[in-house]
Coordinates of C-alpha atoms in Angstrom, one line a residue:
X1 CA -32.6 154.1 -12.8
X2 CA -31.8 150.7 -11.0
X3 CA -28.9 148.5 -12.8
X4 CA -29.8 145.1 -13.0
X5 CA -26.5 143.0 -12.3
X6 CA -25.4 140.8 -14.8
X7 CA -26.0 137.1 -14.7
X8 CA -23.0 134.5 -14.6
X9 CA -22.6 133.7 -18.1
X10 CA -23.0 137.0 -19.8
X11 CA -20.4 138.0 -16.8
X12 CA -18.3 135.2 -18.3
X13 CA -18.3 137.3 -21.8
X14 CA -18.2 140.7 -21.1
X15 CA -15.1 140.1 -19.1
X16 CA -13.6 137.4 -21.5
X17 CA -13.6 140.2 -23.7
X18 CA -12.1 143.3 -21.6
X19 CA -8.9 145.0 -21.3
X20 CA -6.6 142.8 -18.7
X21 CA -5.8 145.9 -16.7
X22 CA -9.6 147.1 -16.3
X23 CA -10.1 143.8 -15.5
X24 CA -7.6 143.5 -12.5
X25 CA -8.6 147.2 -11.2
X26 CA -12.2 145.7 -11.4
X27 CA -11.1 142.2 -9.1
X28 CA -9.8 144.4 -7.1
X29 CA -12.6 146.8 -6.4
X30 CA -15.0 144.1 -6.4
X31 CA -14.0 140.8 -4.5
X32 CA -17.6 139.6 -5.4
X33 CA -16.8 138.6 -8.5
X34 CA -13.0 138.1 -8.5
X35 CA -13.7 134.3 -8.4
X36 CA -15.5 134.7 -11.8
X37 CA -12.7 137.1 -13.3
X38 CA -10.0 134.2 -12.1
X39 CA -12.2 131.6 -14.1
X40 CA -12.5 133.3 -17.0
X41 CA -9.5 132.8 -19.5
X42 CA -7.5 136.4 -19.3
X43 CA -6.4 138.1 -23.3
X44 CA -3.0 140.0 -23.2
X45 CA -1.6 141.7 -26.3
X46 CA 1.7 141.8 -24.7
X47 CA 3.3 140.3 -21.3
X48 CA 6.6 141.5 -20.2
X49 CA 7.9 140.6 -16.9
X50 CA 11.3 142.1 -15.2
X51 CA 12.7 141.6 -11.5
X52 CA 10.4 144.5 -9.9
X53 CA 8.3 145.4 -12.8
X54 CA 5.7 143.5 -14.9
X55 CA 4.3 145.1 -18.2
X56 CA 0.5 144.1 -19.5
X57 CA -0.3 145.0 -22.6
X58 CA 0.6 149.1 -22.6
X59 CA 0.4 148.8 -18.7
X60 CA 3.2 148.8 -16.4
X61 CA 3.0 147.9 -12.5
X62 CA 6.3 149.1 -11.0
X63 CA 7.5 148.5 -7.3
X64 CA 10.7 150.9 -5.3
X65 CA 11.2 151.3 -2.1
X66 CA 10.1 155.3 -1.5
X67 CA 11.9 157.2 1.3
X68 CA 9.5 159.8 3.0
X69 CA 11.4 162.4 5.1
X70 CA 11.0 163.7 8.3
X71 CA 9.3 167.8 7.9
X72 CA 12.8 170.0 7.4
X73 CA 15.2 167.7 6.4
X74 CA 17.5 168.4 4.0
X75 CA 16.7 165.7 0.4
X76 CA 19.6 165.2 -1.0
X77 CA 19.1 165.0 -5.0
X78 CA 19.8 161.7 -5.6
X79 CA 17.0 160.8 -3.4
X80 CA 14.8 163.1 -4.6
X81 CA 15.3 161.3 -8.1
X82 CA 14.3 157.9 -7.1
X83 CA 11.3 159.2 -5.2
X84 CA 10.4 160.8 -8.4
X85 CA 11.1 157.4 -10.5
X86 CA 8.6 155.1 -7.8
X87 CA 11.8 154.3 -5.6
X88 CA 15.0 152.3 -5.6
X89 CA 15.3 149.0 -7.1
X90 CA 16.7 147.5 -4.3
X91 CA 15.8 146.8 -0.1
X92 CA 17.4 149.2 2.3
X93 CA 18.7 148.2 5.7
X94 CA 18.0 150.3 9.0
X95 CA 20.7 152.4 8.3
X96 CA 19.7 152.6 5.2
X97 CA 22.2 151.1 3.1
X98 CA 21.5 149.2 -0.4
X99 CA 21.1 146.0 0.0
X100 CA 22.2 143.1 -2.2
X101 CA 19.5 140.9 -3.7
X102 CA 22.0 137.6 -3.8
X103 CA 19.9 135.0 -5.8
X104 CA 16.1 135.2 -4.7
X105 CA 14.6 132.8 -2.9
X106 CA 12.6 130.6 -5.0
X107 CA 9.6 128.2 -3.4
X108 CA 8.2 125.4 -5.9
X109 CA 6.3 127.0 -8.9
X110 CA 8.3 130.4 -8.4
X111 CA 10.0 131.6 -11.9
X112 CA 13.1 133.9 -11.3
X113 CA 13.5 137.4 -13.6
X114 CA 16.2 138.7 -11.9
X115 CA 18.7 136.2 -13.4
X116 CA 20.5 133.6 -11.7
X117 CA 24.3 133.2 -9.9
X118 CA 24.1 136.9 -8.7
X119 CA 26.8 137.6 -6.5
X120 CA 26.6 139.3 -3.0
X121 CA 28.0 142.8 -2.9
X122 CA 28.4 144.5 0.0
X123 CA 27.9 148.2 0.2
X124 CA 28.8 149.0 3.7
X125 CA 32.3 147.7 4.1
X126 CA 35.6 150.2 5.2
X127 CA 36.8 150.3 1.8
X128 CA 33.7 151.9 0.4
X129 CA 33.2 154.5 3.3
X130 CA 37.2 155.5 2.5
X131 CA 36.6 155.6 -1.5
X132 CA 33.8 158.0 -0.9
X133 CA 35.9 160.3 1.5
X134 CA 38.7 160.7 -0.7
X135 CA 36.7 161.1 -4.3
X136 CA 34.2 163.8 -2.1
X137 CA 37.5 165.4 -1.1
X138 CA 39.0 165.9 -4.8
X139 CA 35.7 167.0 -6.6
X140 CA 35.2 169.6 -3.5
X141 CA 38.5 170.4 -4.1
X142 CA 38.2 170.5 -7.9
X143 CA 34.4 172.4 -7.4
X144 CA 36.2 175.1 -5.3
X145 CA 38.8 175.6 -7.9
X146 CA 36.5 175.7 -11.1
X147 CA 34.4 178.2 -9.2
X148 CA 36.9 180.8 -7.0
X149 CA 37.6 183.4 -9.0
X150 CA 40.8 184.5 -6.9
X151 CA 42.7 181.5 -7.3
X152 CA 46.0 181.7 -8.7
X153 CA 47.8 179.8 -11.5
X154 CA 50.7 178.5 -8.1
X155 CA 47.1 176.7 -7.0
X156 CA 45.6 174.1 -9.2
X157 CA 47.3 171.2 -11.0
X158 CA 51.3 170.9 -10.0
X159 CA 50.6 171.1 -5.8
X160 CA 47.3 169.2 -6.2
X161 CA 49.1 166.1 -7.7
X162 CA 52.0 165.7 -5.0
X163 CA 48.3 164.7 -3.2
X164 CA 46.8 161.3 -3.5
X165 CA 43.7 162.6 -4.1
X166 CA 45.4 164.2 -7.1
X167 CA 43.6 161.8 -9.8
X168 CA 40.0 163.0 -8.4
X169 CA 41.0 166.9 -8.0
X170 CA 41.7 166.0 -12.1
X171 CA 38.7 164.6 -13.0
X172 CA 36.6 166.4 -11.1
X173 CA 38.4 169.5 -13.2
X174 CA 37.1 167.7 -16.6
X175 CA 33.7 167.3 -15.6
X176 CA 31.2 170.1 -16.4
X177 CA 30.2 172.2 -13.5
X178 CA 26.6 170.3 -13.3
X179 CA 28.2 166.7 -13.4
X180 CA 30.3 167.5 -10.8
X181 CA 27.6 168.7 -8.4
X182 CA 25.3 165.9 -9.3
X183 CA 29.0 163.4 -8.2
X184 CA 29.3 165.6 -5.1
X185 CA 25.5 164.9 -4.2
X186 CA 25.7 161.1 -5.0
X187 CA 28.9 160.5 -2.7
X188 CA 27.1 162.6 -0.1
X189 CA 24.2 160.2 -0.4
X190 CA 26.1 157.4 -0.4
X191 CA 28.0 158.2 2.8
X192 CA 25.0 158.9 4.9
X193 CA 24.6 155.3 5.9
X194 CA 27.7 155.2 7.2
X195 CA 27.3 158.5 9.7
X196 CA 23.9 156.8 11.0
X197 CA 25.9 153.2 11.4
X198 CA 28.3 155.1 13.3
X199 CA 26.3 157.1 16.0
X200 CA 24.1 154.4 16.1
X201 CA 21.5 157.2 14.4
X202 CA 17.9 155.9 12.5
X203 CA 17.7 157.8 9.2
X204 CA 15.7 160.7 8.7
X205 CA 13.4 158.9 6.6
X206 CA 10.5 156.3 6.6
X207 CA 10.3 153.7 4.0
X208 CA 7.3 152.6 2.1
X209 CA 7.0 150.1 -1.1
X210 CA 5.5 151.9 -3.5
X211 CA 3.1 150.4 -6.5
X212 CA 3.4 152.8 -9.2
X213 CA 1.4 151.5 -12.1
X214 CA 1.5 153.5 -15.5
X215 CA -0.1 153.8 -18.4
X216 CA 1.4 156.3 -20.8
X217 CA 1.5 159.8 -18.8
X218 CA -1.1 158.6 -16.6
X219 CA 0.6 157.3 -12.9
X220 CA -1.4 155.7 -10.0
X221 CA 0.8 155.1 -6.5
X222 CA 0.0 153.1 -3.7
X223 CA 2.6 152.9 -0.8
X224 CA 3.0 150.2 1.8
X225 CA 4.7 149.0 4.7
X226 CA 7.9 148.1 4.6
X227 CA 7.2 144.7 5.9
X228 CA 8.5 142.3 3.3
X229 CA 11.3 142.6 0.9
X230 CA 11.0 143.4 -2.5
X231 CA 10.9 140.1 -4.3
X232 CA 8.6 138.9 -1.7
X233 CA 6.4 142.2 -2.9
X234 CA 6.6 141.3 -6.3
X235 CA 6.0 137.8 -6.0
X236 CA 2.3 139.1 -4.3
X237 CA 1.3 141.5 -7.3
X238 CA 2.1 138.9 -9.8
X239 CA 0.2 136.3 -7.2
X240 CA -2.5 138.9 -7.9
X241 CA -2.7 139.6 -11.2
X242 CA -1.8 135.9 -12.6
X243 CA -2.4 133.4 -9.6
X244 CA -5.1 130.7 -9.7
X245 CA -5.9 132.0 -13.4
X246 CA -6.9 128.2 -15.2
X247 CA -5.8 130.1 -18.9
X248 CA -3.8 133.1 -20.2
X249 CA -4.2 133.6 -23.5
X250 CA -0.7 135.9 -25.1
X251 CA -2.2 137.4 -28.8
X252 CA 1.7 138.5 -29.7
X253 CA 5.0 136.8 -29.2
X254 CA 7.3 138.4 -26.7
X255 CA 9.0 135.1 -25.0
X256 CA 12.3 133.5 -26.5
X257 CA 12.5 129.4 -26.2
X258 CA 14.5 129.9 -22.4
X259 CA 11.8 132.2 -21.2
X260 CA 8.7 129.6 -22.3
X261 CA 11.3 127.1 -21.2
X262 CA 10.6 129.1 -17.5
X263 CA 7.0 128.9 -17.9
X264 CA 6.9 125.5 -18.7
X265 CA 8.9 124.6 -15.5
X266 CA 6.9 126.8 -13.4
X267 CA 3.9 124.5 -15.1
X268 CA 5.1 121.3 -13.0
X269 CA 3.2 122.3 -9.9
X270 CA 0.1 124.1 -11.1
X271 CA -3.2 121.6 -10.5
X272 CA -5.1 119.8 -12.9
X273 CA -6.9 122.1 -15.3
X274 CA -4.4 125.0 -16.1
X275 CA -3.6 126.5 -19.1
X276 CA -1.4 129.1 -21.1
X277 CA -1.6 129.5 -24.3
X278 CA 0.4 131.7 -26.4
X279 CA 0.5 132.3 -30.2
X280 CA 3.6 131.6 -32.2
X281 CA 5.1 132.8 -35.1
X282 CA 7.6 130.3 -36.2
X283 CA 7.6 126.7 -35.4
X284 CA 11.2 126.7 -35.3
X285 CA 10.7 128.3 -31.9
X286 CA 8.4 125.6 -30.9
X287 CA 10.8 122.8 -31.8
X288 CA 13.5 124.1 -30.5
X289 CA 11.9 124.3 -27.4
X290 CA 10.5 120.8 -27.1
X291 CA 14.6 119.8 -27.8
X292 CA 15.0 121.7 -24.9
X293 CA 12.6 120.3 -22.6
X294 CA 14.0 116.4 -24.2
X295 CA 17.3 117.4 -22.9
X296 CA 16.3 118.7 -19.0
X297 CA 13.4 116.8 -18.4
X298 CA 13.6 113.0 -18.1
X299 CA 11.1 110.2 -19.3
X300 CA 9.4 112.6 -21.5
X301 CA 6.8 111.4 -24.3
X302 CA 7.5 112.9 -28.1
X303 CA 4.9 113.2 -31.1
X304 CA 5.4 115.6 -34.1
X305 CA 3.6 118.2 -32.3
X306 CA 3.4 117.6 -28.5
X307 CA 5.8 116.4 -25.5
X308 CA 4.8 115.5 -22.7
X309 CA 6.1 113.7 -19.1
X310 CA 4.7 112.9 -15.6
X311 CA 5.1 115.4 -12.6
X312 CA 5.4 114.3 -9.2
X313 CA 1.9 115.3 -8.5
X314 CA 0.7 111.8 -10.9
X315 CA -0.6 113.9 -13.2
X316 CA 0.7 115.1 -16.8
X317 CA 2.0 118.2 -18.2
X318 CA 1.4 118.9 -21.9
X319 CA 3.3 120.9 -24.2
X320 CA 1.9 120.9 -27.7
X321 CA 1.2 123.3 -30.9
X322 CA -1.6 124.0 -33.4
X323 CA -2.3 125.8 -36.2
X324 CA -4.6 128.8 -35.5
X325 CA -7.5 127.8 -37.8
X326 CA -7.5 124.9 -35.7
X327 CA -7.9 126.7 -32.3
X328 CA -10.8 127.4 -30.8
X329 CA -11.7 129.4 -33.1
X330 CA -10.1 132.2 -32.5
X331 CA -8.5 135.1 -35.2
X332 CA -4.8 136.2 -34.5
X333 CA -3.4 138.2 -37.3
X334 CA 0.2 137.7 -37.2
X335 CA 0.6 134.0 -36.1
X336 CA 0.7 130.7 -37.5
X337 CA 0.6 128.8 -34.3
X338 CA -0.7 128.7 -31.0
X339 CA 1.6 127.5 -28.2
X340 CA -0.3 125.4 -25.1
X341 CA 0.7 124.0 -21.7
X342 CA -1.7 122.4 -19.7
X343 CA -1.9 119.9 -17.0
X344 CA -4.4 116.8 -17.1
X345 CA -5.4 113.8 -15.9
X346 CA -3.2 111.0 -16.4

């Protein structure tokens, strides 16, 4: 039996009307009609986004840089962990040390989630390498102790302490026996880096960013390249889910007034036309954040429910608030207002 394909405008409501995530998978599988899907305003339940994870609705789109090992190589357990968990949460030079984010570099009409004023910590310095060396030492010394049979009382605690490595022998000691082989594993792990630095050695390992998305039980992974760095990765799947969408309707409240505060700046550079809405459950929140926006942005324009100023582009952005009988139509059950940025003509 042949399909017939559906015509523009009943396109228009089936997909007004479907899950985000379906909707996405379906853009993605079918460019023919991702200039449609973009058009059409997008319904979340719930938005949630974090430095490299966003969560839609019961949905969540995860990314980690995945080591793949070369056939026989010993995986040490640490890194078999955050394979298993869609990768680390942070880039990896060639040596494959962790490195730190810093603040992330932010073009106009980026929005930050991974906070701001982060400071650069280095992971590869002398002290560390030394640290690791002398805590690996004790908890050996204090795994060979828990677990030899023959050792005698003239052994453990009254030599070991004329060592420096005394306090690590001790706690090593107090830790159960799984603790401290998971400790001896992670400073084993963590001292790798510094034996491939040395001999000028690549790791064992080929990095991939990997795109776990989840929903419930149910995981799908994609791995890529590791051609970009990971806010740059994130910055394209929320590009891809969110970018050049005209409207985003939210149908429950998950933002506080300095995260819409976020999305209102990030509003500044979008063209004429674009829209978020968002429903509301107290106006408090509202007001507070237009006192906000009064305070940071200059020359703005005030009425009792809507503020508004000029952007650099000569056109206006719009903040404003409605009750929900009074929008659109539409039936939200637990809100009394609908939230609504937009940019216009001036």
């Amino acid at each position: 039996m042949n399909s017939i394909p559906l015509q523009y405008e009943s396109l228009k409501a089936v997909l007004l009307y479907m899950d985000a995530n379906i909707r996405f998978k379906i853009s993605q599988r079918l460019p023919t009609i991702r200039i449609t899907e973009k058009v059409v305003p997008l319904r979340v339940r719930s938005l949630k986004f974090d430095e490299y994870r966003t969560t839609v609705n019961d949905t969540i789109y995860q990314l980690g840089i995945y080591r793949e090992f070369n056939s026989g190589e010993t995986i040490t357990q640490q890194i078999q962990i955050s394979n298993k968990e869609g990768g680390v949460r942070h880039d990896l030079d060639r040596h494959g040390f962790q490195i730190s984010p810093g603040n992330t570099v932010l073009t106009p009409g980026d929005v930050s989630f991974g906070g701001y004023n982060k400071r650069e910590i280095r992971h590869d310095t002398i002290r560390d390498e030394r640290l690791y060396r002398e805590k690996l030492k004790g908890y050996e010394k204090a795994l060979f102790l828990k677990t030899n049979s023959e050792t005698t009382e003239s052994d453990p605690i009254g030599t070991i302490e004329e060592y420096r490595l005394g306090q690590y022998v001790r706690e090593g000691l107090r830790m159960p026996l799984g603790t401290l082989n998971y400790y001896i594993d992670y400073l084993y792990t963590a001292l790798f880096p510094f034996e491939c630095r040395r001999f000028n050695l690549k790791p064992p390992y080929v990095c991939y960013i990997q795109l776990t998305v989840q929903t419930g039980n149910k995981k799908q992974i994609e791995q890529f390249p590791y051609k970009m760095k990971l806010y740059e990765a994130i910055k394209l799947l929320n590009n891809f889910l969110f970018g050049e969408r005209r409207s985003l309707i939210l149908a429950e409240r998950r933002y506080g007034v300095e995260q819409l505060w976020n999305i209102v700046l990030s509003w500044f550079e979008k063209p004429v036309g674009s829209c978020f809405s968002q429903e509301i459950t107290k106006e408090e929140t509202v007001k507070d954040l237009f006192n906000l926006i009064k305070t940071r942005v200059e020359k703005t324009k005030r009425t009792k429910r809507c503020i508004s100023t000029i952007t650099k582009d000569s056109t206006r952005l719009e903040v404003f608030y409605v009750p929900i009988k009074n929008f659109e139509g539409q039936k939200f059950v637990y809100a009394k207002w609908v939230l609504k940025i937009r940019i216009v003509r001036l």
